Coordinates of C-alpha atoms in Angstrom, one line a residue:
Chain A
X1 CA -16.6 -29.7 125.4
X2 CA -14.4 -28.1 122.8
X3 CA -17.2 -25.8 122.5
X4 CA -17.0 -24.7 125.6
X5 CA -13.4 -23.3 125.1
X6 CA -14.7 -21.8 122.1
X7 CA -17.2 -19.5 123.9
X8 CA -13.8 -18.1 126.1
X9 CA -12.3 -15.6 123.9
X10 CA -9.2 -14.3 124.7
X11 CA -8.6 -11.1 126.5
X12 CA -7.7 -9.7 123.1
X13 CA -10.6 -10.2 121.2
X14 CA -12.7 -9.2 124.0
X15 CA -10.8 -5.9 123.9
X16 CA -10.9 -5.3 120.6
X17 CA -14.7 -6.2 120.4
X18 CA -15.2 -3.4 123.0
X19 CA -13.2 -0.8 120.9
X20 CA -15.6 -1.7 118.5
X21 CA -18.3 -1.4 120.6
X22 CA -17.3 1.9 121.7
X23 CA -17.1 2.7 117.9
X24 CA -20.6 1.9 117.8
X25 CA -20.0 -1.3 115.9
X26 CA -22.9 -3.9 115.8
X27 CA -21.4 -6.4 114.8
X28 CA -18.9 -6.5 117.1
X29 CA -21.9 -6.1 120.0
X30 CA -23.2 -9.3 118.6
X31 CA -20.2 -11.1 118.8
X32 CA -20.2 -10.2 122.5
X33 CA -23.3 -11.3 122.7
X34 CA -22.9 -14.9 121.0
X35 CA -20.0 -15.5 123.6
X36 CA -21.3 -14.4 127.0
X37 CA -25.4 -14.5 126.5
X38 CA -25.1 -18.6 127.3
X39 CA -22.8 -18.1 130.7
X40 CA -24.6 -14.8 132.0
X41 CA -27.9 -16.5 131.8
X42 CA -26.8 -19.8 133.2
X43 CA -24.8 -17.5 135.7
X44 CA -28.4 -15.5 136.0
X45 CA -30.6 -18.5 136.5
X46 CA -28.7 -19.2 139.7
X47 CA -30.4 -16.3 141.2
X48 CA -33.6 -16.1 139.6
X49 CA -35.7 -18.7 138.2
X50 CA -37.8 -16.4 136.1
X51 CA -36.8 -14.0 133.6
X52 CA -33.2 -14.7 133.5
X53 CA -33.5 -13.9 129.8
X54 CA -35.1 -10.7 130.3
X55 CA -32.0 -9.6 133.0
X56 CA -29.4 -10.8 130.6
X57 CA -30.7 -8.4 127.9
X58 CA -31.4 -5.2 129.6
X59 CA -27.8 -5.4 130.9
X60 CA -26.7 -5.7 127.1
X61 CA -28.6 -3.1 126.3
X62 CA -27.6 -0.7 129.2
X63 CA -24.0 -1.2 127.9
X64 CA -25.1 -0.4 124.4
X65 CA -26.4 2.6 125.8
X66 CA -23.3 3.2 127.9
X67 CA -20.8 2.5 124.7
X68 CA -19.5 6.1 124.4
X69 CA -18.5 6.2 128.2
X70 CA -17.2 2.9 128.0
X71 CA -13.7 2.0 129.8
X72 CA -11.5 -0.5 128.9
X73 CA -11.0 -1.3 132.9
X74 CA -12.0 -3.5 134.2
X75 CA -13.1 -5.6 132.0
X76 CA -16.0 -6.1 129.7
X77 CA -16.3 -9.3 131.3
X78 CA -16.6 -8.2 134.5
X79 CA -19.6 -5.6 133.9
X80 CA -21.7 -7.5 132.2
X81 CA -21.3 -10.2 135.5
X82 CA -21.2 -7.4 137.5
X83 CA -24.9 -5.8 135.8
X84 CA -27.0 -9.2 135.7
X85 CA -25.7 -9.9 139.2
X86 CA -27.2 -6.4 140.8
X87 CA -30.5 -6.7 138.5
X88 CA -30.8 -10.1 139.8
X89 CA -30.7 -9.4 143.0
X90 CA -32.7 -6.3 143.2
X91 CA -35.1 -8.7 141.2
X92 CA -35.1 -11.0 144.3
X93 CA -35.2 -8.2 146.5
X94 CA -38.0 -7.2 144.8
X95 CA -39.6 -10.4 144.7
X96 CA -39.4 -10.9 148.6
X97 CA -37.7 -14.7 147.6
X98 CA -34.9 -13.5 148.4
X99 CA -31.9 -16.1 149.6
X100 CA -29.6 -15.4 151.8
X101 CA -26.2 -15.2 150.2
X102 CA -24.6 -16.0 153.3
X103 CA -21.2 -18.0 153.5
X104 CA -23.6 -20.4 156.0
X105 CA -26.7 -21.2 154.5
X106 CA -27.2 -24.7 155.4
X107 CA -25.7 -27.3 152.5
X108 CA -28.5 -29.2 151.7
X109 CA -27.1 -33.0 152.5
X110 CA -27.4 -35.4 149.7
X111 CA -26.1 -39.3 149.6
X112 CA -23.4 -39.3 147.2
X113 CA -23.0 -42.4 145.1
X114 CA -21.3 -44.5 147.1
X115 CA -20.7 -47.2 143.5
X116 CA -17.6 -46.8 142.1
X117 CA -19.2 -47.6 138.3
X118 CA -18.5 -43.9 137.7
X119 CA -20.2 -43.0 134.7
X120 CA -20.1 -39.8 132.7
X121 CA -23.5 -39.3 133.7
X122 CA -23.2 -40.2 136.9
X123 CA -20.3 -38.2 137.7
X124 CA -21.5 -35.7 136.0
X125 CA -25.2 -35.9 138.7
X126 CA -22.9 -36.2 142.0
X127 CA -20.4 -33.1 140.8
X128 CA -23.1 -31.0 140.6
X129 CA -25.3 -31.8 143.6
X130 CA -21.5 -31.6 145.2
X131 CA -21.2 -28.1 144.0
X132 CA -25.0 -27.2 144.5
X133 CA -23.9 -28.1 148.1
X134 CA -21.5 -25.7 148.7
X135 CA -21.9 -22.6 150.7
X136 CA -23.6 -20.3 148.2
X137 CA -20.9 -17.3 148.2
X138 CA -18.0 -19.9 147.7
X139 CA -20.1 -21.8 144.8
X140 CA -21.2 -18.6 143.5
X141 CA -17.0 -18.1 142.7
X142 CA -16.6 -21.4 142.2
X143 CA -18.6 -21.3 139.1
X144 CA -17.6 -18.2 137.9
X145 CA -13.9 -19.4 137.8
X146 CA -14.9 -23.1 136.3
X147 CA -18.0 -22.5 134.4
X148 CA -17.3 -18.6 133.1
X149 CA -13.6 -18.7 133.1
X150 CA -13.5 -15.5 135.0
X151 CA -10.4 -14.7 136.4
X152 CA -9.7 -13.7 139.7
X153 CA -9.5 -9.9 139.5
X154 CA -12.6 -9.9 137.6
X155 CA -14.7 -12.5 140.1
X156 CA -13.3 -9.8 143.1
X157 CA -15.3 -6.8 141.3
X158 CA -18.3 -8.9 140.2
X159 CA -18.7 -10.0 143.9
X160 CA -17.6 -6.8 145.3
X161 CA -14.9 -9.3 147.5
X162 CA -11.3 -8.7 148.0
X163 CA -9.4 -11.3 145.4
X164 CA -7.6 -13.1 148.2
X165 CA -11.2 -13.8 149.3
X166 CA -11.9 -15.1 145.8
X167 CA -8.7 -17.4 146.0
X168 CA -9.6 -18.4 149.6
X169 CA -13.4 -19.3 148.1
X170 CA -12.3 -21.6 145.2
X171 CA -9.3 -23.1 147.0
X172 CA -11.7 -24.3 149.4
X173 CA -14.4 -25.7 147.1
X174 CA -11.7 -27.2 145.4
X175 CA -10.5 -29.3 147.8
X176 CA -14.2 -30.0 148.7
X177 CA -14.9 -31.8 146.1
X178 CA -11.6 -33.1 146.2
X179 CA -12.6 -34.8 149.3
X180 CA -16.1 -36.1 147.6
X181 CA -14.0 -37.6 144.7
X182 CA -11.9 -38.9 147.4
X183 CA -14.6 -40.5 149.4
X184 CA -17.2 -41.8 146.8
X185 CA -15.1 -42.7 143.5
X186 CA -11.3 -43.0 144.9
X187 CA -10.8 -44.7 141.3
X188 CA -11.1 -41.5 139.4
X189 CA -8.3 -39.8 141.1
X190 CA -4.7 -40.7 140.1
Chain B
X1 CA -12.7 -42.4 129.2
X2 CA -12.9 -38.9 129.5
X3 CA -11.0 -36.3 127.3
X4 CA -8.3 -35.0 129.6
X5 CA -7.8 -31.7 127.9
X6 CA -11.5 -30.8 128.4
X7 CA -10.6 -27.5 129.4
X8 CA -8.6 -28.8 132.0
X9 CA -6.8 -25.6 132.8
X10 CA -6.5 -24.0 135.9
X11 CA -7.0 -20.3 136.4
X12 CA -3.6 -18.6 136.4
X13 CA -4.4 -17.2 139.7
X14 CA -4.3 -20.7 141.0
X15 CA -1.0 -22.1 139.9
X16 CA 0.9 -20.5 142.7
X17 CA -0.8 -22.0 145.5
X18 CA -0.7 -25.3 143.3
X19 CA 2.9 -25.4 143.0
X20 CA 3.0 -25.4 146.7
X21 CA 1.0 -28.3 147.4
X22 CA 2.8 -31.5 147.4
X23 CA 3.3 -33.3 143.8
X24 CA 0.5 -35.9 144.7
X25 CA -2.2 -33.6 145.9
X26 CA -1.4 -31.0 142.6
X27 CA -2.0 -34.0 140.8
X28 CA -5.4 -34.4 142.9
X29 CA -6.3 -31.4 142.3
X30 CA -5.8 -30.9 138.5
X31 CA -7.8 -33.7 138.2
X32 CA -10.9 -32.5 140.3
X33 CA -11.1 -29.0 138.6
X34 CA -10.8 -31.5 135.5
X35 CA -13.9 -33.5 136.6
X36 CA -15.9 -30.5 138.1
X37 CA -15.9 -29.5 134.3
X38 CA -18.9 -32.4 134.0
X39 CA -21.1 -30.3 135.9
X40 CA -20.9 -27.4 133.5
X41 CA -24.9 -26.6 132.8
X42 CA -25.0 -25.6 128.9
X43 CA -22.8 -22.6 128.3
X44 CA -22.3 -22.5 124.5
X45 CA -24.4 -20.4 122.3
X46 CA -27.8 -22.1 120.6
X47 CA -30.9 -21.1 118.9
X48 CA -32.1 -19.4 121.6
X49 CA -29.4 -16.6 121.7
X50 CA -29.9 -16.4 118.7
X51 CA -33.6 -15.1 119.1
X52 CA -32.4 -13.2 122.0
X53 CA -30.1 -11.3 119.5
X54 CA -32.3 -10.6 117.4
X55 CA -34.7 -9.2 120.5
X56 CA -32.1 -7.3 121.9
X57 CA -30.8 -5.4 118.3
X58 CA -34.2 -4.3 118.2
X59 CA -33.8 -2.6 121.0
X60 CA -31.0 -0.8 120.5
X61 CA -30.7 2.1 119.2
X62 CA -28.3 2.0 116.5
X63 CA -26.7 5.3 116.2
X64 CA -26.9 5.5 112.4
X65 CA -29.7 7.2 110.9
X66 CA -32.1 4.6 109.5
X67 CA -32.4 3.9 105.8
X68 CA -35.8 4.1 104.8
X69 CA -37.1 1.0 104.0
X70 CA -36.7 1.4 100.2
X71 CA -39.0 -1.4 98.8
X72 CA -36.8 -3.9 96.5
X73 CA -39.3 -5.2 94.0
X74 CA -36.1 -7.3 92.4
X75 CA -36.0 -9.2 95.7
X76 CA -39.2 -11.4 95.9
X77 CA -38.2 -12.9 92.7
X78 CA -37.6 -16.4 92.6
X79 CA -33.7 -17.3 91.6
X80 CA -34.2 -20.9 92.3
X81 CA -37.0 -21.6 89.7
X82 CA -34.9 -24.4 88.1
X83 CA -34.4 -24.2 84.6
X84 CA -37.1 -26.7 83.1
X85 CA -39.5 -24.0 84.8
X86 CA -38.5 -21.3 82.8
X87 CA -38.6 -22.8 79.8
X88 CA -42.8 -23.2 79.8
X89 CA -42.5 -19.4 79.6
X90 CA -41.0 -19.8 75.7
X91 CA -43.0 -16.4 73.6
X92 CA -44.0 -19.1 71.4
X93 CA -46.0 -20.5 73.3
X94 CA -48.0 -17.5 74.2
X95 CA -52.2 -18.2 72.9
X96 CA -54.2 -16.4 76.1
X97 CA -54.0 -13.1 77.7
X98 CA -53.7 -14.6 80.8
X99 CA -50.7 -16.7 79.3
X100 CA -49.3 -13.6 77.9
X101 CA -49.5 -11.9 81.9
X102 CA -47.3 -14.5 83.2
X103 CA -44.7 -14.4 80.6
X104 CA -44.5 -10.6 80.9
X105 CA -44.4 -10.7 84.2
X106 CA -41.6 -13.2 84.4
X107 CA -39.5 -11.4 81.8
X108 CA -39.8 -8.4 83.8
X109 CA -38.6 -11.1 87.0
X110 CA -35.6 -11.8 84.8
X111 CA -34.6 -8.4 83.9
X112 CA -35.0 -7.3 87.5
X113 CA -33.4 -10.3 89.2
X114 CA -30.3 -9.4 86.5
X115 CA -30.5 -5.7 87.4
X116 CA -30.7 -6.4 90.9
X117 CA -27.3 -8.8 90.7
X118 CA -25.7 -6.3 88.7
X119 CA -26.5 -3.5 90.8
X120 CA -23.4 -3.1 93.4
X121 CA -23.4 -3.7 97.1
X122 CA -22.1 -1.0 98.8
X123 CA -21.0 -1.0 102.7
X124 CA -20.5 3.2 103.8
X125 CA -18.7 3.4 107.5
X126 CA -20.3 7.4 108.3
X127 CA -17.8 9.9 109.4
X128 CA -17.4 9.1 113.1
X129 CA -18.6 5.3 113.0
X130 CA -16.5 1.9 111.8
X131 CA -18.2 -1.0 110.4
X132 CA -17.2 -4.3 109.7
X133 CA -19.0 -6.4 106.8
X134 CA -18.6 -10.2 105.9
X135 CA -18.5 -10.6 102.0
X136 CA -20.3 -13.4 100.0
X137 CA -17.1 -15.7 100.4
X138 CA -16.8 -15.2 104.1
X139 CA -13.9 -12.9 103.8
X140 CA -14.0 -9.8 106.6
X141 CA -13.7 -6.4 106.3
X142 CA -13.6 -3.5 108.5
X143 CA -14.3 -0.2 107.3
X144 CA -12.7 2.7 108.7
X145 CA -14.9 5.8 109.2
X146 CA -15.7 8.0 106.1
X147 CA -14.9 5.0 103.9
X148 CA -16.6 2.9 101.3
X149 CA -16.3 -0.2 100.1
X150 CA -18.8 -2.2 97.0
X151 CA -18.6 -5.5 95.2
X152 CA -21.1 -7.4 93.1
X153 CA -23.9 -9.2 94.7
X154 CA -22.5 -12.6 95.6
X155 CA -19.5 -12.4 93.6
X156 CA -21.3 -13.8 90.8
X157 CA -19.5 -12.3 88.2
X158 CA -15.9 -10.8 88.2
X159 CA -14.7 -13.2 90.9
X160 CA -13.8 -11.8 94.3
X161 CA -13.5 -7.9 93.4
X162 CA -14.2 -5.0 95.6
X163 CA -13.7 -1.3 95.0
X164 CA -12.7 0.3 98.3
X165 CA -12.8 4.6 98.8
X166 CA -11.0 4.7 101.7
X167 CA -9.3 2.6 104.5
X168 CA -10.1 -0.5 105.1
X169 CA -8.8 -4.0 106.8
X170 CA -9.2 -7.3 105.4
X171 CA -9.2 -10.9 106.6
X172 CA -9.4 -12.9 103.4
X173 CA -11.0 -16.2 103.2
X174 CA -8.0 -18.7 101.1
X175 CA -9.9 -19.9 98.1
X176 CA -9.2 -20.8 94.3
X177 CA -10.1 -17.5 92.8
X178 CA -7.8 -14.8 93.3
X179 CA -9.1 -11.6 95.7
X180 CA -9.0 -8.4 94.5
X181 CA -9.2 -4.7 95.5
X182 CA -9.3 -2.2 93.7
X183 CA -8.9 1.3 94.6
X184 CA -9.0 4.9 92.5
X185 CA -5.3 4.1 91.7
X186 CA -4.3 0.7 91.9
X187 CA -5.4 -3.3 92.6
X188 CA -4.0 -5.3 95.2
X189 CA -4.2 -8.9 94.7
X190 CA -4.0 -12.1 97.0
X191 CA -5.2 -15.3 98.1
X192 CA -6.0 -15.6 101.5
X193 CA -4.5 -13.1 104.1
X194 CA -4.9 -10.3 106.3
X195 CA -3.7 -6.2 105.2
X196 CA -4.5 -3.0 105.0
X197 CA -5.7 -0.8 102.3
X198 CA -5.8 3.2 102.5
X199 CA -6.9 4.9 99.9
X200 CA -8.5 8.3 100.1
X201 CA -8.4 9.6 96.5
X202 CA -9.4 13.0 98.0
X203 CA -6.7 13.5 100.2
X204 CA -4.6 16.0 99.9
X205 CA -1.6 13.6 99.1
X206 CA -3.7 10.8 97.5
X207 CA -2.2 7.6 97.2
X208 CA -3.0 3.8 98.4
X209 CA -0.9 2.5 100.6
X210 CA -0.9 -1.8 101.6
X211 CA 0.5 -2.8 104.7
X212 CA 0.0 -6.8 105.3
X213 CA -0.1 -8.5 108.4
X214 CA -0.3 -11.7 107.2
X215 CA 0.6 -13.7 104.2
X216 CA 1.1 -11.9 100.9
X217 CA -0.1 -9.7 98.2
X218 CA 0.6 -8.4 95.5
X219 CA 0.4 -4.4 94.2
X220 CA 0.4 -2.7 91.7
X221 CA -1.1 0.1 90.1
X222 CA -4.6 0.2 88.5
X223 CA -5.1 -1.2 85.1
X224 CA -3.3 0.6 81.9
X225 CA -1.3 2.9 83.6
X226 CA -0.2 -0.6 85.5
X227 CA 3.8 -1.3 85.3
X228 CA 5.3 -4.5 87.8
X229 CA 3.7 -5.9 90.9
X230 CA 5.0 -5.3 94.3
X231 CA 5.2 -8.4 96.1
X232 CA 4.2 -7.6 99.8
X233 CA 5.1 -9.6 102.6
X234 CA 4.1 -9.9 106.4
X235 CA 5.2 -7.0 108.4
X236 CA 5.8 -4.6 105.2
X237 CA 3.8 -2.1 103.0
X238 CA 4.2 0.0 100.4
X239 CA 2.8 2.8 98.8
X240 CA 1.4 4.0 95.1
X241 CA 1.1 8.0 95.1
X242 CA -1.6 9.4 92.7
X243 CA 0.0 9.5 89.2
X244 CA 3.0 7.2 89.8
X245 CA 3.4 4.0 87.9
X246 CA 5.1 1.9 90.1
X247 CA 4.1 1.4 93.7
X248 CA 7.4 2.2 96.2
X249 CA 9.5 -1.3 97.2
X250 CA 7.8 -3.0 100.1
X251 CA 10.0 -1.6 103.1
X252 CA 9.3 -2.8 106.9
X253 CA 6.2 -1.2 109.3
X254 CA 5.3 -2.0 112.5
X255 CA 1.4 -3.2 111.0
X256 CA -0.2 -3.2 114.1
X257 CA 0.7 0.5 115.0
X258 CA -0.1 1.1 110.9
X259 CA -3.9 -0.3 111.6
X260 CA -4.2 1.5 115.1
X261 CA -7.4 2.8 114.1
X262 CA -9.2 -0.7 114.4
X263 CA -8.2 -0.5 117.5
X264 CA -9.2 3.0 118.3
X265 CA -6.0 4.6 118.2
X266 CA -4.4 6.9 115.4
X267 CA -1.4 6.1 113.6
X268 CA 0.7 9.0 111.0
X269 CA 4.3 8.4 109.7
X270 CA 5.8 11.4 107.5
X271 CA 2.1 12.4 106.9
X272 CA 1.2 15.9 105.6
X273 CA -0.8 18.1 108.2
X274 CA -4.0 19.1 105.8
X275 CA -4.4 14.8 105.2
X276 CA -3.9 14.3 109.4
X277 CA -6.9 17.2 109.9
X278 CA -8.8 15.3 107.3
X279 CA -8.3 12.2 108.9
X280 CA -9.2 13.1 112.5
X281 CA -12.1 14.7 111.0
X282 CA -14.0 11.7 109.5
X283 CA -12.6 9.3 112.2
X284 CA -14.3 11.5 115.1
X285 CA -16.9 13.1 112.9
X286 CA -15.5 16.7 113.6
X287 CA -14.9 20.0 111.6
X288 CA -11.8 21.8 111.5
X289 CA -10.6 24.5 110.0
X290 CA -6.9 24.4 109.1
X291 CA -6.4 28.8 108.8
X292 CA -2.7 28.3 108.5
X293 CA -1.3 28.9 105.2
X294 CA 2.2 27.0 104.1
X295 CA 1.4 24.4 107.0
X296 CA -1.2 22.0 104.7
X297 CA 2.7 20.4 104.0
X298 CA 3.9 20.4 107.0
X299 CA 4.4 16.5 107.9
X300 CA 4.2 14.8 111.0
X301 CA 5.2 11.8 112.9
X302 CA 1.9 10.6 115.3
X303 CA 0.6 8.1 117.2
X304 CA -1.4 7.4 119.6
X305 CA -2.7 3.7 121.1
X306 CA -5.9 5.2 122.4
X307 CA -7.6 8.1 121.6
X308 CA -10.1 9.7 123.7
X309 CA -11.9 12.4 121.9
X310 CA -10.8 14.8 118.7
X311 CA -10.1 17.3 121.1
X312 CA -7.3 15.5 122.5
X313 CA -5.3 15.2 119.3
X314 CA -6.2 18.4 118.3
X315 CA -4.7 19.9 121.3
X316 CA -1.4 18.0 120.8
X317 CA -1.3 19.6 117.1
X318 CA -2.1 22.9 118.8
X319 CA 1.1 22.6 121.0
X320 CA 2.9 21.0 118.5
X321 CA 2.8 24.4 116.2
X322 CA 2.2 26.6 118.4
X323 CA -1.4 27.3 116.8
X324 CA -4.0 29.7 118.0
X325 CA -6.7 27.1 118.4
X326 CA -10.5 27.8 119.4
X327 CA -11.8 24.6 120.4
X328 CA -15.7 23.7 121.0
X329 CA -17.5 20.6 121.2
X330 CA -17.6 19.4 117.6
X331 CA -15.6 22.2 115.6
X332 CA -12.3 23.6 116.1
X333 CA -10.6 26.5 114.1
X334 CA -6.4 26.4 114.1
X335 CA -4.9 29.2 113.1
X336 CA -1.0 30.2 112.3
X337 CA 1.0 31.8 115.6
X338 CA 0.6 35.6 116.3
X339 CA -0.9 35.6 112.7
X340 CA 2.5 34.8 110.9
X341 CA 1.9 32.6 107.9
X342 CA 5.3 31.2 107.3
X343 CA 5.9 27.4 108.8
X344 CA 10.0 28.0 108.8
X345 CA 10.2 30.9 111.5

């Protein structure tokens, strides 16, 4: 799990990658690359379940393209989200599959474990069906905060959503599955 | 059970409305965004960004003009064929034609692999363009534009010695054998650290100049004409002008404002106008024409975080002296006030 903080580089060196970028540096491109290809296409994949890969690239190389006109705000961060997010959904647009990204799709209802033998794995099964469960607009910045370590301001333009909306939206699947902890492995909690 | 500081952190944005809940519920929830870490799907890099890399830099177009693909015959040659191998190929040995073919053409793999390791690497940053290289030992280096930098292949003989024209940043690796750069007037030794090296032997004041940001090094100038080392510490640099012995006593700099231009700014203290056009010209890959006599000397103070465009700067040195300028896209001509050719009216 260390790794995972690993591939969250600080606002710094993302900055000074995109100088770099703008200075048509490679090597700094590929460093970009190497820390957000893994959470764009994971991010991707929650739209599409074909050619995430393919999405995740073309927005790479639209902002190599774009590297002269590049500006520093927002951030770099937030228009790489921002591109794989609008080719994904023209993609499913496209693709008539579209889902509706609808604060009230139906949560699909899944038994919890009700055993309180709360095993990594386990856990690990019921926290995700939990957060598959949620309404897809709140999960959608759910994940972006936990999983992509976006921040707030940055989750607001990728989702075109006010950032008190974005605060209202995690708060709220926060204490969701604060609740499902609560109500299917109390031992877990303090 | 479960490591606690798995990024456990809450989003800043969060702490607020945190510090309002009750202590028992913060608790609560510190732990759930803890747990709801579990349910990460696999966000760190592996072999198949990798490959996507490599997909996407071949897409790219990569702004530089590409090198022809000069063959290297040196390179196929085999450098691991252990050294019981190459002794079967002893001229004594030699009785067939065919024999002979395979010792000839394994002398010739010797001398080329040897000319091939001798032959320098060299890194170029274009006017216009930075680039940052990793050397053999891991060390980093970032070229600024219009600069040059070469070392032997793998640092396999002379130790950790490069020869840099120009400016340059470097993140050394710490390791037993000393690093060294060397530049058209001077050698700047350390360990492991991170500092900056300018040294445009062109310019119009030449000299290197060392500014460290990290650890130290020492300076001094380049073999023969050498006289003591300048120790440099964190935060300080000093400077060796062309034709000086000893290099000026390490005095304190603000090193990140020094090394703006790895950031994309531009930085000048006390610099002479003819070595700030020169400067602006390879970092933005512009000409201009300085048609002001007596001002080449004329030095300046400058800096600037962020830097747009050429044309920017160039305006501010416009205003600054008062210059008739004629600006277009990629040249710009800067001539003396009202045609007056002496800096002091």
């Amino acid at each position: 799990m260390t790794r995972l903080l690993d591939m969250t580089p600080s606002a710094d060196r993302m900055e000074e990658w995109m100088l770099k970028i703008r200075a048509s540096d490679e090597q700094a491109f590929a460093s970009l690359f190497r820390s957000l290809q893994p959470a764009l296409l994971s991010y991707t994949q929650t739209f599409v379940s074909e050619g995430a890969d393919d999405i995740v690239q073309d927005a790479f190389v639209w902002l190599w393209e774009n590297r002269s006109t590049l500006d520093p705000e927002p951030s770099i961060r937030a228009y790489l989200f921002t591109a794989v997010r609008n080719r994904a959904l023209n993609r499913m647009r496209n693709d008539s599959r579209r889902r509706e990204l609808i604060d009230h799709v139906p949560a699909p209802q899944r038994p919890a474990r009700p055993d309180t033998a709360a095993s990594l794995t386990e856990l690990k099964g019921a926290m995700r069906q939990w957060i598959d469960a949620l309404p897809a607009r709140r999960r959608e910045a759910f994940e972006l905060s936990r999983f992509s370590q976006l921040t707030y301001q940055e989750i607001a333009s990728v989702m075109g959503i006010s950032q008190r909306t974005v605060e209202t939206h995690i708060r709220r699947a926060l204490q969701h599955l604060r609740d499902q902890l609560c109500h299917h492995q109390p031992d877990l909690l303090p | 059970m479960m490591d606690e500081k798995q990024g456990a952190d809450l989003p800043p944005d969060m702490v607020q409305w945190l510090n309002a809940l009750p202590p028992d519920e913060r608790q609560d929830m510190k732990r759930t965004w803890m747990l709801s870490g579990t349910a990460a799907s696999s966000t760190t890099s592996s072999p198949q960004t990798e490959e996507q890399l490599t997909d996407l830099l071949a897409q790219i177009d990569t702004g530089t003009t590409p090198q022809p693909e000069k063959p290297e015959p040196e390179k196929p040659q085999p450098k691991d064929r252990s050294p019981e191998q190459r002794q079967r190929f002893r001229w004594g040995t030699l009785v067939n034609g065919r024999r002979a073919g395979i010792a000839i053409g394994a002398a010739l793999a010797v001398i080329l692999s040897v000319s091939w390791l001798l032959t320098p690497v060299t890194t170029v940053a274009p006017r216009g363009e930075q680039v940052s290289t990793t050397l053999p030992d891991g060390s980093v280096v970032e070229l600024s534009s219009g600069s040059s930098l070469s070392h032997r292949r793998g640092f396999l003989s002379g130790g950790r010695r490069v020869h840099l024209d120009g400016e340059a940043f470097f993140t050394v690796q710490p390791g037993d054998r000393p690093f060294r750069v060397e530049t058209f007037n001077a050698e700047v030794e350390v360990v492991g650290t991170r500092f900056n090296v300018r040294a445009f032997g062109s310019a119009h004041r030449p000299s290197t100049e060392v500014a460290v940001e990290e650890g130290t090094v020492q300076f001094r100038g380049a073999d023969g004409k050498s006289g003591e080392a300048v120790k440099i510490g964190a935060g300080r640099a000093s400077r060796l002008p062309r034709g000086a012995t000893r290099p000026s006593p390490a005095s304190s700099v603000d090193v990140r404002r020094q090394t703006a231009w790895r950031f994309g700014g531009i930085a000048f203290v006390n610099e002479p106008l003819a070595d700030i056009v020169a400067d602006i010209e390879r970092r933005y890959d512009v000409d201009i024409r300085l048609e002001a006599s007596g001002y080449q000397d004329r030095r300046l103070t400058l800096y600037r975080s962020q830097v747009g465009s050429a044309r920017g700067i160039v305006e501010d040195l416009c205003g600054y002296f008062a210059f008739e300028c004629t600006l277009s896209e990629q040249r710009f001509i800067l001539r003396s006030p009202s045609g007056a050719s002496n800096p002091s009216d």
